[in-house]
Amino acid sequence: MSRGYNFSAGPAALPEAVLRRAQAELLEWDGVSASVMEVSHRGKDFMAMAQRAEADLRSLMTIPSNYHVLFLQGGATQHFAQIPMNIARRDERADYVVSGDWGEKAVREAGPMVKVHVAATSAANAHTAPPPRDTWDLDPHAAYVHYTPNETIRGVEFMDVPDVGDVPLVADFSSSILSHPVDVSKFGLIYAGAQKNIGAAGLVVVIVRDDLLARSPKDIPKIFSYAEHAANGSLLNTPNTFGWYLSGLVFEWIRDNGGVAEMARRNQAKADMLYGYIDGSGFYRNPVDPAARSRMNVPFTLPDAQLDAAFLRESHDAGLLALKGHKLVGGMRASIYNAMPIEGVRALVDFMRDFARRNG
Amino acid sequence: MSRGYNFSAGPAALPEAVLRRAQAELLEWDGVSASVMEVSHRGKDFMAMAQRAEADLRSLMTIPSNYHVLFLQGGATQHFAQIPMNIARRDERADYVVSGDWGEKAVREAGPMVKVHVAATSAANAHTAPPPRDTWDLDPHAAYVHYTPNETIRGVEFMDVPDVGDVPLVADFSSSILSHPVDVSKFGLIYAGAQKNIGAAGLVVVIVRDDLLARSPKDIPKIFSYAEHAANGSLLNTPNTFGWYLSGLVFEWIRDNGGVAEMARRNQAKADMLYGYIDGSGFYRNPVDPAARSRMNVPFTLPDAQLDAAFLRESHDAGLLALKGHKLVGGMRASIYNAMPIEGVRALVDFMRDFARRNG
């Protein structure tokens, strides 16, 4: 048995060097004679590690000093609800720009907590491109504007940060954080589940501007308050300590591999290789507007869905894992996050070419 | 370097056999050519593992079929708030029996969600014994009665399940779940953070009777609804997949070591050895009513707090880790959960005896 190239959309492949290090120190971590999972989150060893991880993330993303970084639980889905709970009143309007299924889910979960207004949606064209900026119905008095920079299921990405004026911009970066440089100062709040580009499932990173922290109401349980988490270094409860540690290892790995700019260069090369092959193949097809094709998630279909089962079986046998598309879309999906080396994409393209030749 | 005996109150020691197995398969799990952290939570491999873990827990605890078992995030602290959100209306009364600091925290977090009534508290006697049952001011129409069977900080434990009539009994079993047999049918809801007797931090197990599930309101975000989690196999969002896996390994370890009854036998022997030595030492002291002394957490003080630093330094050098008491109590605390072998307690007692001799 050996490790394959893992195209899972999330939980997703981790850098092998990170897993090897975690494996080596799983029983005895950093000179403490115990696993990192077995030590107090309030002890000096864990706290030092946690602060190092935050400092590394701040450095990688050039996070300004007027933002707090929180390491929380509940995944992006919980924060669909927790964000309005913290930065809006229930009777306030919040504008949602929907470019895919995760945006729709954000709308549903936020619904009980704020007056959700869908300012724009690309549902009518099956989310094959984000809604054009000039069609967005924004309220300059909205509590915030929410969007999803990269939609994992249909593989649609905003290539630029939209200008929404003075209203705080809130972005679910779960599937594209750390994949390319982002100007954090353009956002009020950035959040991301860890299980794609940061680490393992069960951790969510929230980067929040201090003026929004001040909006956290006093009459909610403390455990839901971003302001309380910020004031307590994300140690209001016992955090996902192993997840936090693992994210720190991933941040080090990104730094040692040239930082986010180098990740972006590699990701662009991988995406160009895969989309280039698909478009020229005359066999596979990606339906997304070329100007909005995700650099992280590449869905594609075969000319005949009858071939899907054979494609999945044979690709798996070739060590190319988890290529089955999301059930809402069908076909295939290759997720090519930071941890996917270009060799993996090359192996996929080689397989696809061979499969097309044999079945074309 | 080698592993020490780890007396941390939580995150706490894991069985070494569990860590070794997790280490061995960290890069290639169960024939899937990837880490368990890298596979979809909706894939057949993960789902099979998750269902096996639940089945093992059901078997270990003899959980009746009219209870759901949920594997969630947020720790016990989040569920301090989420429990009333699910099983009470805001204008209903819920009775809280407080026997320590975690019970007090449960009261605080529940406060915004339900009319909290402190039915009894042992605060006046510094929580050295639970409030006697005949002093509890219970309302037969309360939404539920909440208590903390084992208080981690001061080491106070209920030895029996209190009778509260027909009102659903809700218990925070974070620090004593699986440490001795419990009649689940006496409870409406049992919950426990994983980081003491189940596995690693970032996972919480909720065992809830189906009639209470039916109380989950429809107008809250789905992600907070126990009924929605139950209907979706705890996969409403991406769960803490590694934590779930690790808990499954711990359940197997308990089963292979004789089950919960055998854990109880070992835990009683460890507790008897440690309390027996403390009481006869004429040097160390535990202030808790002997009838309510925790079998999991053993706080003790030295005759002079000036000796604390030397005790901590020397015990650490002897491979006895994390004995520092909680800041609210001072002194020392030895947490002796399931994963602590009796050899560890014997080594601790030997060290304590030697230290007392040299400093008495």
XYZ file of C-alpha atoms in Angstrom:
720
model
C 0.000 0.000 0.000
C 1.174 3.552 -0.619
C -0.286 7.034 -0.595
C -2.187 8.113 -3.685
C -2.788 11.531 -5.209
C -5.849 12.616 -3.256
C -8.269 14.953 -5.075
C -10.832 15.033 -2.240
C -12.746 18.319 -1.931
C -12.496 18.255 1.843
C -11.436 16.907 4.187
C -8.594 17.065 1.720
C -4.977 16.048 1.181
C -2.423 17.374 3.639
C 1.219 17.974 2.731
C 2.973 14.668 3.253
C 5.819 16.416 5.103
C 3.278 17.724 7.629
C 1.800 14.275 8.207
C 5.264 12.759 8.616
C 6.197 15.311 11.245
C 2.901 14.844 13.094
C 3.465 11.111 12.972
C 7.023 11.345 14.287
C 6.010 13.391 17.314
C 2.547 11.922 17.944
C 3.596 10.219 21.197
C 6.290 12.624 22.353
C 5.867 16.210 21.286
C 8.418 18.954 21.561
C 10.208 17.592 24.597
C 7.126 17.363 26.796
C 7.067 13.544 27.156
C 3.448 13.442 25.958
C 1.418 13.908 22.795
C 0.348 17.411 21.836
C -3.179 15.978 22.274
C -2.459 15.175 25.919
C -1.316 18.546 27.262
C -3.284 21.420 28.738
C -4.312 24.144 26.327
C -3.386 26.607 29.067
C 0.106 25.217 29.595
C 3.135 27.131 28.347
C 4.062 24.578 25.687
C 0.688 24.609 23.995
C 0.274 28.364 24.345
C 3.675 28.974 22.749
C 2.760 26.705 19.839
C -0.636 28.360 19.438
C 0.852 31.832 19.398
C 3.499 30.748 16.886
C 0.791 29.389 14.606
C -1.111 32.658 14.777
C 2.033 34.680 14.147
C 2.873 32.528 11.127
C -0.627 32.953 9.696
C -0.451 36.711 10.265
C 2.848 36.807 8.445
C 1.693 34.587 5.558
C -1.455 36.650 4.974
C -0.061 40.048 6.060
C -2.948 40.456 8.483
C -3.109 44.057 9.774
C -2.795 44.648 13.507
C -6.393 45.857 13.832
C -7.659 42.338 13.146
C -7.991 39.473 15.609
C -7.364 35.888 14.534
C -9.545 33.254 16.235
C -9.123 29.473 16.158
C -12.620 28.120 16.823
C -14.847 25.100 16.378
C -18.036 24.358 14.492
C -16.772 24.674 10.941
C -17.864 27.322 8.476
C -21.442 26.048 8.778
C -21.756 27.037 12.429
C -20.302 30.420 11.600
C -22.930 30.941 8.905
C -25.161 31.444 11.958
C -22.605 32.821 14.395
C -21.498 35.692 12.153
C -24.889 37.429 12.076
C -25.278 36.630 15.779
C -22.114 38.675 16.364
C -22.090 41.492 13.841
C -25.737 42.292 13.181
C -28.961 42.857 15.031
C -31.836 40.536 14.237
C -33.817 43.347 12.640
C -30.935 44.566 10.498
C -30.474 43.743 6.831
C -27.495 41.729 5.641
C -26.773 41.381 1.921
C -25.808 37.987 0.532
C -24.250 37.482 -2.887
C -24.805 33.866 -3.884
C -22.572 32.202 -6.457
C -23.103 28.589 -5.501
C -24.380 26.019 -3.055
C -22.330 27.155 -0.069
C -23.617 30.676 -0.462
C -27.140 29.258 -0.461
C -26.397 27.317 2.706
C -24.982 30.470 4.324
C -28.289 32.193 3.546
C -30.308 29.371 5.116
C -28.316 29.216 8.350
C -28.198 32.997 8.756
C -31.951 33.259 8.189
C -33.053 32.954 11.816
C -30.411 35.458 13.001
C -30.706 38.488 10.685
C -32.864 39.901 7.876
C -31.152 38.137 5.012
C -31.416 39.846 1.628
C -30.153 37.951 -1.404
C -28.564 40.858 -3.216
C -27.624 38.730 -6.214
C -27.561 35.090 -7.208
C -26.308 33.127 -10.167
C -28.798 30.306 -9.544
C -30.607 31.025 -12.818
C -27.516 30.116 -14.828
C -26.709 27.106 -12.606
C -23.886 29.041 -10.951
C -21.564 28.768 -13.953
C -20.351 32.328 -13.264
C -20.752 34.677 -10.297
C -23.504 37.290 -10.610
C -22.045 40.372 -12.363
C -21.146 43.130 -9.938
C -23.436 45.688 -11.604
C -26.500 43.539 -10.842
C -25.979 43.436 -7.073
C -28.763 45.083 -5.090
C -26.777 46.384 -2.133
C -28.014 48.505 0.733
C -25.425 51.019 1.933
C -26.900 50.589 5.424
C -26.664 46.799 5.494
C -24.895 45.270 8.494
C -22.536 43.506 6.089
C -22.187 41.955 2.634
C -21.475 38.212 2.538
C -20.013 36.266 -0.370
C -18.128 33.051 -1.103
C -14.876 33.782 -2.960
C -14.569 30.168 -4.112
C -17.477 27.765 -4.455
C -16.200 24.228 -3.880
C -19.047 22.289 -5.457
C -19.365 23.954 -8.862
C -15.826 25.328 -9.027
C -16.592 29.025 -9.414
C -14.185 31.648 -8.124
C -14.116 35.423 -7.838
C -10.781 36.514 -9.269
C -10.921 39.902 -7.511
C -12.267 41.242 -4.259
C -15.542 43.051 -5.024
C -15.878 46.682 -4.024
C -18.883 47.102 -1.722
C -18.139 50.581 -0.437
C -18.126 51.142 3.294
C -20.241 48.133 4.249
C -18.105 45.424 5.899
C -17.310 42.615 3.480
C -17.589 39.109 4.958
C -16.096 36.182 3.054
C -16.215 32.408 3.440
C -12.701 31.526 2.305
C -12.965 27.857 3.345
C -11.746 26.484 0.039
C -9.285 29.152 -1.080
C -7.626 30.689 1.980
C -3.842 30.746 1.598
C -4.099 29.690 -2.053
C -3.233 33.170 -3.360
C -2.434 36.567 -1.843
C -5.471 38.458 -0.533
C -5.606 42.026 0.743
C -7.113 41.372 4.174
C -7.691 45.084 4.762
C -10.516 44.990 2.211
C -12.537 42.693 4.484
C -14.465 43.075 7.692
C -14.345 39.365 8.402
C -12.751 36.350 6.743
C -13.505 32.813 7.889
C -12.460 29.388 6.715
C -12.997 25.798 7.745
C -9.575 24.214 8.079
C -10.144 20.978 6.186
C -9.068 22.165 2.741
C -6.082 24.515 2.796
C -5.300 24.831 6.516
C -5.334 21.417 8.153
C -7.879 18.963 9.484
C -11.642 19.183 10.009
C -12.944 20.495 13.323
C -11.177 23.839 13.288
C -12.298 27.138 11.778
C -10.173 30.259 11.487
C -11.940 33.627 11.868
C -10.080 36.839 11.001
C -12.148 39.760 12.224
C -11.612 43.513 12.217
C -11.718 45.042 15.667
C -14.600 47.435 14.964
C -16.772 44.410 14.122
C -15.673 42.635 17.293
C -17.132 45.575 19.161
C -20.553 44.680 17.742
C -20.709 41.330 19.623
C -23.778 41.632 21.840
C -23.482 41.160 25.576
C -26.680 39.149 25.936
C -25.597 36.002 24.093
C -23.804 33.072 25.706
C -20.111 33.955 25.916
C -19.156 30.857 23.979
C -20.806 32.328 20.859
C -19.219 35.773 21.221
C -16.276 36.610 18.968
C -15.366 39.446 21.326
C -15.113 37.019 24.244
C -13.042 34.581 22.204
C -10.751 37.430 21.129
C -10.351 38.615 24.715
C -9.470 35.069 25.782
C -7.068 34.069 23.034
C -9.575 31.527 21.620
C -9.274 29.628 24.920
C -12.792 30.312 26.190
C -13.326 26.580 25.965
C -10.870 23.783 25.243
C -9.977 24.317 21.598
C -9.313 21.595 19.046
C -5.709 21.368 20.222
C -4.505 18.800 17.705
C -6.173 20.702 14.860
C -4.534 23.933 15.966
C -1.142 22.216 16.123
C -1.624 20.698 12.685
C -2.562 24.059 11.184
C 0.659 25.450 12.632
C 2.615 22.738 10.836
C 0.831 23.603 7.579
C 1.624 27.305 8.020
C 5.306 26.415 8.488
C 5.165 24.228 5.406
C 3.712 27.059 3.320
C 6.361 29.459 4.604
C 9.162 26.981 3.897
C 7.788 26.473 0.391
C 7.901 30.125 -0.572
C 4.802 31.546 1.068
C 1.394 32.346 -0.368
C 2.756 33.992 -3.537
C 4.544 30.771 -4.443
C 1.405 28.746 -3.602
C -0.496 31.008 -6.042
C 2.095 30.438 -8.765
C 1.912 26.672 -8.323
C -1.886 26.669 -8.105
C -2.161 28.686 -11.312
C 0.183 26.270 -13.085
C -1.829 23.275 -11.883
C -5.148 24.865 -12.896
C -3.804 25.911 -16.306
C -2.555 22.395 -16.968
C -5.860 20.748 -16.037
C -8.292 23.226 -17.670
C -6.016 23.416 -20.721
C -6.144 19.693 -21.169
C -9.931 19.514 -20.574
C -10.707 22.270 -23.103
C -8.507 20.736 -25.775
C -9.554 17.152 -25.149
C -12.778 17.096 -27.157
C -13.887 14.549 -24.562
C -14.093 16.150 -21.125
C -16.023 19.317 -20.401
C -16.082 22.010 -17.724
C -19.159 24.277 -17.863
C -17.828 27.259 -15.897
C -17.161 30.663 -17.488
C -13.388 30.615 -18.174
C -13.043 33.970 -16.414
C -14.386 32.474 -13.168
C -12.954 28.988 -13.125
C -11.814 27.942 -9.687
C -8.105 27.359 -9.218
C -8.950 24.949 -6.394
C -11.871 22.791 -7.568
C -12.169 21.572 -11.133
C -15.435 19.790 -11.940
C -15.642 18.046 -15.291
C -17.952 15.663 -17.085
C -17.381 12.811 -19.488
C -19.278 12.725 -22.787
C -21.436 9.896 -21.456
C -22.315 9.451 -17.762
C -22.289 5.705 -18.426
C -18.504 5.979 -18.467
C -18.334 7.502 -14.950
C -18.120 4.227 -13.071
C -15.257 2.945 -15.199
C -13.441 6.280 -14.908
C -13.720 6.205 -11.118
C -12.670 2.577 -10.813
C -9.704 2.861 -13.138
C -8.497 6.201 -11.753
C -8.638 4.799 -8.238
C -6.632 1.772 -9.327
C -4.081 4.197 -10.781
C -3.718 5.870 -7.342
C -5.830 8.924 -8.230
C -8.280 9.198 -5.343
C -11.641 10.815 -4.632
C -12.452 12.135 -8.116
C -16.197 11.571 -7.888
C -18.108 14.805 -8.425
C -20.554 16.253 -5.923
C -23.990 14.667 -6.119
C -25.563 18.009 -7.076
C -23.387 18.215 -10.179
C -22.443 14.648 -11.108
C -19.418 13.777 -13.186
C -15.984 14.277 -11.683
C -14.235 16.884 -9.569
C -10.529 17.291 -8.998
C -9.690 19.445 -5.986
C -6.149 20.740 -6.281
C -5.465 22.609 -3.069
C -2.026 23.759 -1.925
C -1.049 20.259 -0.824
C -1.540 18.775 -4.307
C 1.797 18.722 -6.129
C 1.876 19.418 -9.863
C 3.020 15.822 -10.343
C -0.423 14.756 -9.131
C -2.157 16.925 -11.727
C 0.188 15.635 -14.414
C -0.625 12.047 -13.418
C -4.332 12.896 -13.579
C -4.030 14.458 -17.042
C -2.024 11.462 -18.265
C -4.714 9.137 -16.984
C -7.520 11.246 -18.469
C -5.786 11.294 -21.852
C -5.343 7.542 -21.826
C -8.944 6.993 -20.702
C -10.274 9.288 -23.446
C -8.199 7.484 -26.072
C -9.542 4.124 -24.985
C -13.152 5.279 -24.691
C -13.422 8.050 -27.280
C 13.121 11.314 25.953
C 10.269 9.001 26.906
C 6.623 9.293 27.818
C 5.835 10.193 31.409
C 2.824 9.424 33.595
C 0.538 12.272 32.633
C -1.869 13.505 35.334
C -3.296 16.363 33.243
C -6.951 17.177 33.976
C -7.726 17.619 30.292
C -6.721 17.456 27.564
C -5.520 14.319 29.291
C -3.479 11.172 28.776
C -4.600 8.791 26.058
C -3.965 5.043 26.159
C -0.517 4.521 24.687
C -1.826 1.655 22.554
C -4.321 4.036 20.968
C -1.640 6.591 20.169
C 0.621 3.904 18.697
C -2.127 2.683 16.418
C -3.023 6.240 15.331
C 0.652 6.855 14.672
C 1.084 3.689 12.613
C -1.817 4.526 10.309
C -1.524 8.311 10.266
C -0.410 8.430 6.621
C -2.213 5.374 5.301
C -5.423 4.467 7.030
C -7.365 1.258 6.655
C -6.315 0.535 3.096
C -7.444 3.871 1.666
C -3.981 5.183 0.666
C -4.579 8.386 2.660
C -4.816 9.589 6.245
C -8.160 9.329 8.007
C -7.872 13.143 8.152
C -7.783 13.351 4.370
C -10.941 11.469 3.402
C -14.504 12.653 2.943
C -16.748 12.367 5.973
C -19.452 11.199 3.556
C -17.328 8.458 1.989
C -18.031 4.825 2.794
C -14.758 4.290 4.678
C -15.285 7.141 7.100
C -18.998 6.414 7.507
C -18.274 2.777 8.341
C -15.705 3.826 10.951
C -18.072 6.419 12.427
C -20.921 3.936 12.706
C -18.605 1.364 14.290
C -17.533 3.931 16.887
C -21.143 4.713 17.724
C -22.038 1.026 17.939
C -19.086 0.395 20.264
C -20.091 3.283 22.520
C -23.691 2.059 22.585
C -22.480 -1.376 23.564
C -20.029 -0.105 26.224
C -22.675 2.094 27.873
C -25.719 -0.091 27.093
C -27.439 2.909 25.518
C -31.151 2.157 24.942
C -32.494 2.320 21.401
C -34.678 5.358 22.145
C -31.571 7.524 22.501
C -29.549 9.149 19.717
C -25.782 9.495 19.979
C -24.312 12.647 18.415
C -20.638 13.434 17.727
C -20.485 17.230 17.686
C -18.141 20.170 18.108
C -17.873 23.056 20.543
C -17.000 21.180 23.700
C -19.188 20.940 26.772
C -19.033 24.716 27.099
C -20.901 25.335 23.848
C -23.467 22.786 24.871
C -24.041 24.611 28.164
C -25.828 27.067 25.851
C -26.990 24.678 23.155
C -28.853 22.345 25.539
C -31.370 24.958 26.703
C -31.600 26.211 23.106
C -32.798 22.722 22.161
C -34.827 21.378 25.049
C -36.399 24.430 26.677
C -38.233 27.570 25.766
C -36.661 30.863 26.809
C -39.451 31.552 29.281
C -39.298 28.106 30.866
C -37.543 27.307 34.102
C -34.577 24.943 34.209
C -33.176 23.742 37.534
C -29.423 23.653 38.067
C -27.723 21.768 40.875
C -24.271 23.242 41.351
C -21.517 21.238 42.999
C -18.501 23.024 41.577
C -17.012 25.441 39.104
C -18.227 23.682 35.955
C -21.775 23.726 37.233
C -21.389 27.458 37.823
C -20.118 27.900 34.280
C -23.062 25.886 32.946
C -25.387 28.297 34.762
C -23.659 31.327 33.236
C -23.738 30.084 29.659
C -27.337 28.867 29.893
C -28.449 32.188 31.368
C -29.309 33.932 28.110
C -31.226 30.911 26.775
C -33.589 29.833 29.590
C -34.838 30.921 33.013
C -32.049 29.369 35.052
C -32.922 28.506 38.636
C -30.112 27.385 40.912
C -31.976 24.685 42.787
C -29.037 23.952 45.057
C -25.379 24.848 45.382
C -22.504 23.784 47.567
C -20.692 27.098 47.090
C -21.090 28.003 50.773
C -18.922 25.046 51.797
C -16.422 25.618 48.960
C -17.852 22.661 47.049
C -16.288 20.064 49.340
C -19.447 17.937 48.995
C -22.456 18.095 46.663
C -25.547 19.805 48.049
C -27.616 17.154 49.913
C -30.517 15.882 47.867
C -33.138 16.926 50.428
C -32.131 20.591 50.060
C -32.791 20.786 46.310
C -35.525 23.221 45.355
C -36.909 21.462 42.280
C -39.893 22.471 40.194
C -41.828 19.462 38.853
C -42.644 21.585 35.793
C -39.049 22.570 35.018
C -37.845 21.905 31.480
C -34.994 19.832 32.917
C -32.648 19.403 35.886
C -28.933 19.879 35.174
C -26.043 18.623 37.279
C -22.364 17.734 36.977
C -21.732 14.150 38.114
C -18.013 14.790 38.526
C -16.458 18.199 39.115
C -12.949 18.218 37.665
C -11.532 21.201 39.502
C -12.371 20.382 43.133
C -12.670 16.630 42.692
C -16.239 16.119 43.868
C -18.347 13.285 42.522
C -21.913 12.094 42.873
C -21.708 8.384 43.651
C -25.322 7.758 42.586
C -27.693 9.167 40.022
C -30.085 11.516 41.828
C -33.810 10.870 41.568
C -35.538 13.942 40.164
C -38.888 12.379 39.348
C -40.287 12.850 35.866
C -38.278 15.926 34.947
C -35.550 15.059 32.399
C -32.154 14.787 34.046
C -29.288 16.395 32.097
C -25.706 15.587 33.062
C -22.309 16.937 32.071
C -20.277 13.732 32.173
C -17.163 15.306 30.621
C -14.779 14.012 33.254
C -16.341 10.701 34.208
C -18.048 9.207 31.162
C -16.995 5.582 30.645
C -15.227 5.512 34.016
C -17.930 3.393 35.666
C -21.262 1.857 34.622
C -24.144 4.327 34.394
C -27.819 3.564 33.820
C -28.410 5.762 30.778
C -32.161 5.253 30.987
C -32.248 7.469 34.076
C -31.160 10.465 31.974
C -32.788 12.703 29.427
C -29.462 13.876 28.083
C -25.829 13.041 28.771
C -23.007 15.040 27.250
C -19.242 14.938 27.531
C -16.284 16.745 26.059
C -13.953 14.096 24.667
C -10.649 15.315 26.038
C -10.654 13.339 29.293
C -12.061 9.825 28.950
C -13.007 9.641 25.262
C -10.217 11.013 23.123
C -8.921 14.399 22.015
C -10.266 17.935 22.439
C -12.611 19.304 19.798
C -15.262 16.600 19.995
C -18.282 16.363 22.261
C -20.575 13.361 22.584
C -24.267 14.020 23.216
C -26.572 11.133 24.158
C -30.140 12.367 23.984
C -33.506 10.687 24.502
C -35.765 10.905 21.489
C -38.620 12.733 23.268
C -36.174 15.565 24.056
C -34.980 15.637 20.444
C -38.552 16.396 19.508
C -38.294 19.630 21.516
C -35.647 21.137 19.177
C -37.269 24.291 17.831
C -37.632 24.818 14.106
C -36.701 28.500 14.162
C -33.038 28.140 15.131
C -30.181 27.654 12.652
C -30.078 23.961 11.747
C -26.468 23.710 12.836
C -27.556 24.261 16.469
C -30.433 21.776 16.341
C -29.880 18.369 17.946
C -32.861 17.042 15.980
C -31.203 18.068 12.702
C -27.894 16.535 13.747
C -29.689 13.333 14.727
C -31.527 13.212 11.413
C -28.224 13.679 9.568
C -25.993 11.273 11.468
C -23.959 14.154 12.974
C -22.886 15.046 9.424
C -24.772 18.327 9.133
C -21.364 19.948 8.845
C -17.923 18.408 8.470
C -17.329 16.780 11.853
C -14.016 16.563 13.663
C -13.111 13.475 11.652
C -9.800 12.722 13.347
C -11.362 13.182 16.784
C -14.189 10.835 15.891
C -11.705 8.234 14.646
C -9.614 8.559 17.796
C -12.650 8.140 20.031
C -13.421 4.937 18.125
C -9.943 3.648 18.920
C -10.471 4.470 22.606
C -13.826 2.656 22.634
C -12.104 -0.412 21.154
C -9.372 -0.141 23.767
C -11.919 -0.036 26.593
C -13.753 -3.028 25.154
C -10.517 -4.988 24.743
C -9.588 -4.164 28.345
C -12.743 -5.580 29.872
C -15.285 -2.842 29.265
C -16.617 -0.149 31.578
C -17.048 -2.494 34.572
C -13.346 -3.301 34.462
C -12.496 0.399 34.047
C -14.546 1.039 37.214
C -12.668 -1.662 39.100
C -9.308 -0.242 38.077
C -10.385 3.344 38.768
C -11.583 2.419 42.248
C -8.280 0.674 42.984
C -6.305 3.707 41.784
C -8.443 6.125 43.797
C -8.281 3.955 46.925
C -4.507 3.769 46.658
C -4.071 7.536 46.268
C -6.645 8.750 48.816
C -5.505 6.027 51.235
C -1.954 7.242 51.063
C -2.944 10.939 51.331
C -5.128 10.371 54.408
C -2.470 8.343 56.205
C 0.444 10.544 55.210
C 0.096 13.218 57.883
C 1.561 15.503 55.217
C -0.797 15.799 52.252
C -4.449 16.734 52.557
C -7.610 16.415 50.482
C -10.522 18.550 51.736
C -13.404 16.711 50.063
C -16.039 14.743 51.996
C -14.802 11.125 51.774
C -18.261 10.065 50.588
C -17.988 12.337 47.539
C -14.358 12.091 46.555
C -13.882 11.947 42.819
C -12.446 8.744 41.402
C -11.095 10.779 38.487
C -9.589 13.974 39.917
C -7.683 14.022 43.192
C -6.709 17.489 44.419
C -4.353 17.652 47.362
C -2.348 20.243 49.209
C 1.041 20.190 50.883
C 1.382 21.419 54.469
C 3.131 24.552 53.197
C 2.439 26.143 49.809
C 6.095 27.170 49.776
C 6.882 23.547 48.974
C 4.681 23.521 45.856
C 7.365 24.670 43.428
C 9.842 22.026 44.573
C 7.146 19.330 44.444
C 6.236 20.278 40.882
C 9.832 20.494 39.710
C 10.912 17.217 41.287
C 7.811 15.280 40.271
C 8.257 16.471 36.697
C 11.881 15.353 36.735
C 10.643 11.974 37.950
C 8.377 11.685 34.889
C 5.160 12.562 36.758
C 3.565 15.244 34.597
C 0.997 18.013 34.990
C 0.346 17.754 38.734
C -0.195 21.466 39.294
C -3.605 22.159 40.828
C -6.194 24.419 39.257
C -5.592 28.097 39.974
C -8.926 28.351 41.827
C -7.800 25.731 44.342
C -4.010 25.807 44.398
C -1.867 22.881 45.510
C -1.780 19.774 43.356
C -4.238 17.690 41.369
C -3.746 14.205 40.023
C -6.237 13.255 37.326
C -6.413 9.508 37.003
C -8.733 8.834 34.087
C -9.160 5.465 32.379
C -5.871 5.830 30.489
C -3.802 6.152 33.682
C -2.425 2.731 34.640
C -2.185 1.785 38.305
C 1.599 1.761 37.882
C 1.379 5.536 37.355
C -0.505 6.020 40.613
C 1.966 3.767 42.399
C 4.860 5.830 41.028
C 3.106 8.988 42.194
C 2.531 7.635 45.704
C 6.162 6.490 45.902
C 7.319 9.937 44.889
C 4.928 11.645 47.328
C 6.147 9.427 50.165
C 9.766 10.195 49.395
C 9.055 13.918 49.064
C 7.199 13.969 52.398
C 10.064 12.153 54.099
C 12.581 14.638 52.789
C 10.425 17.695 53.574
C 8.396 16.623 56.597
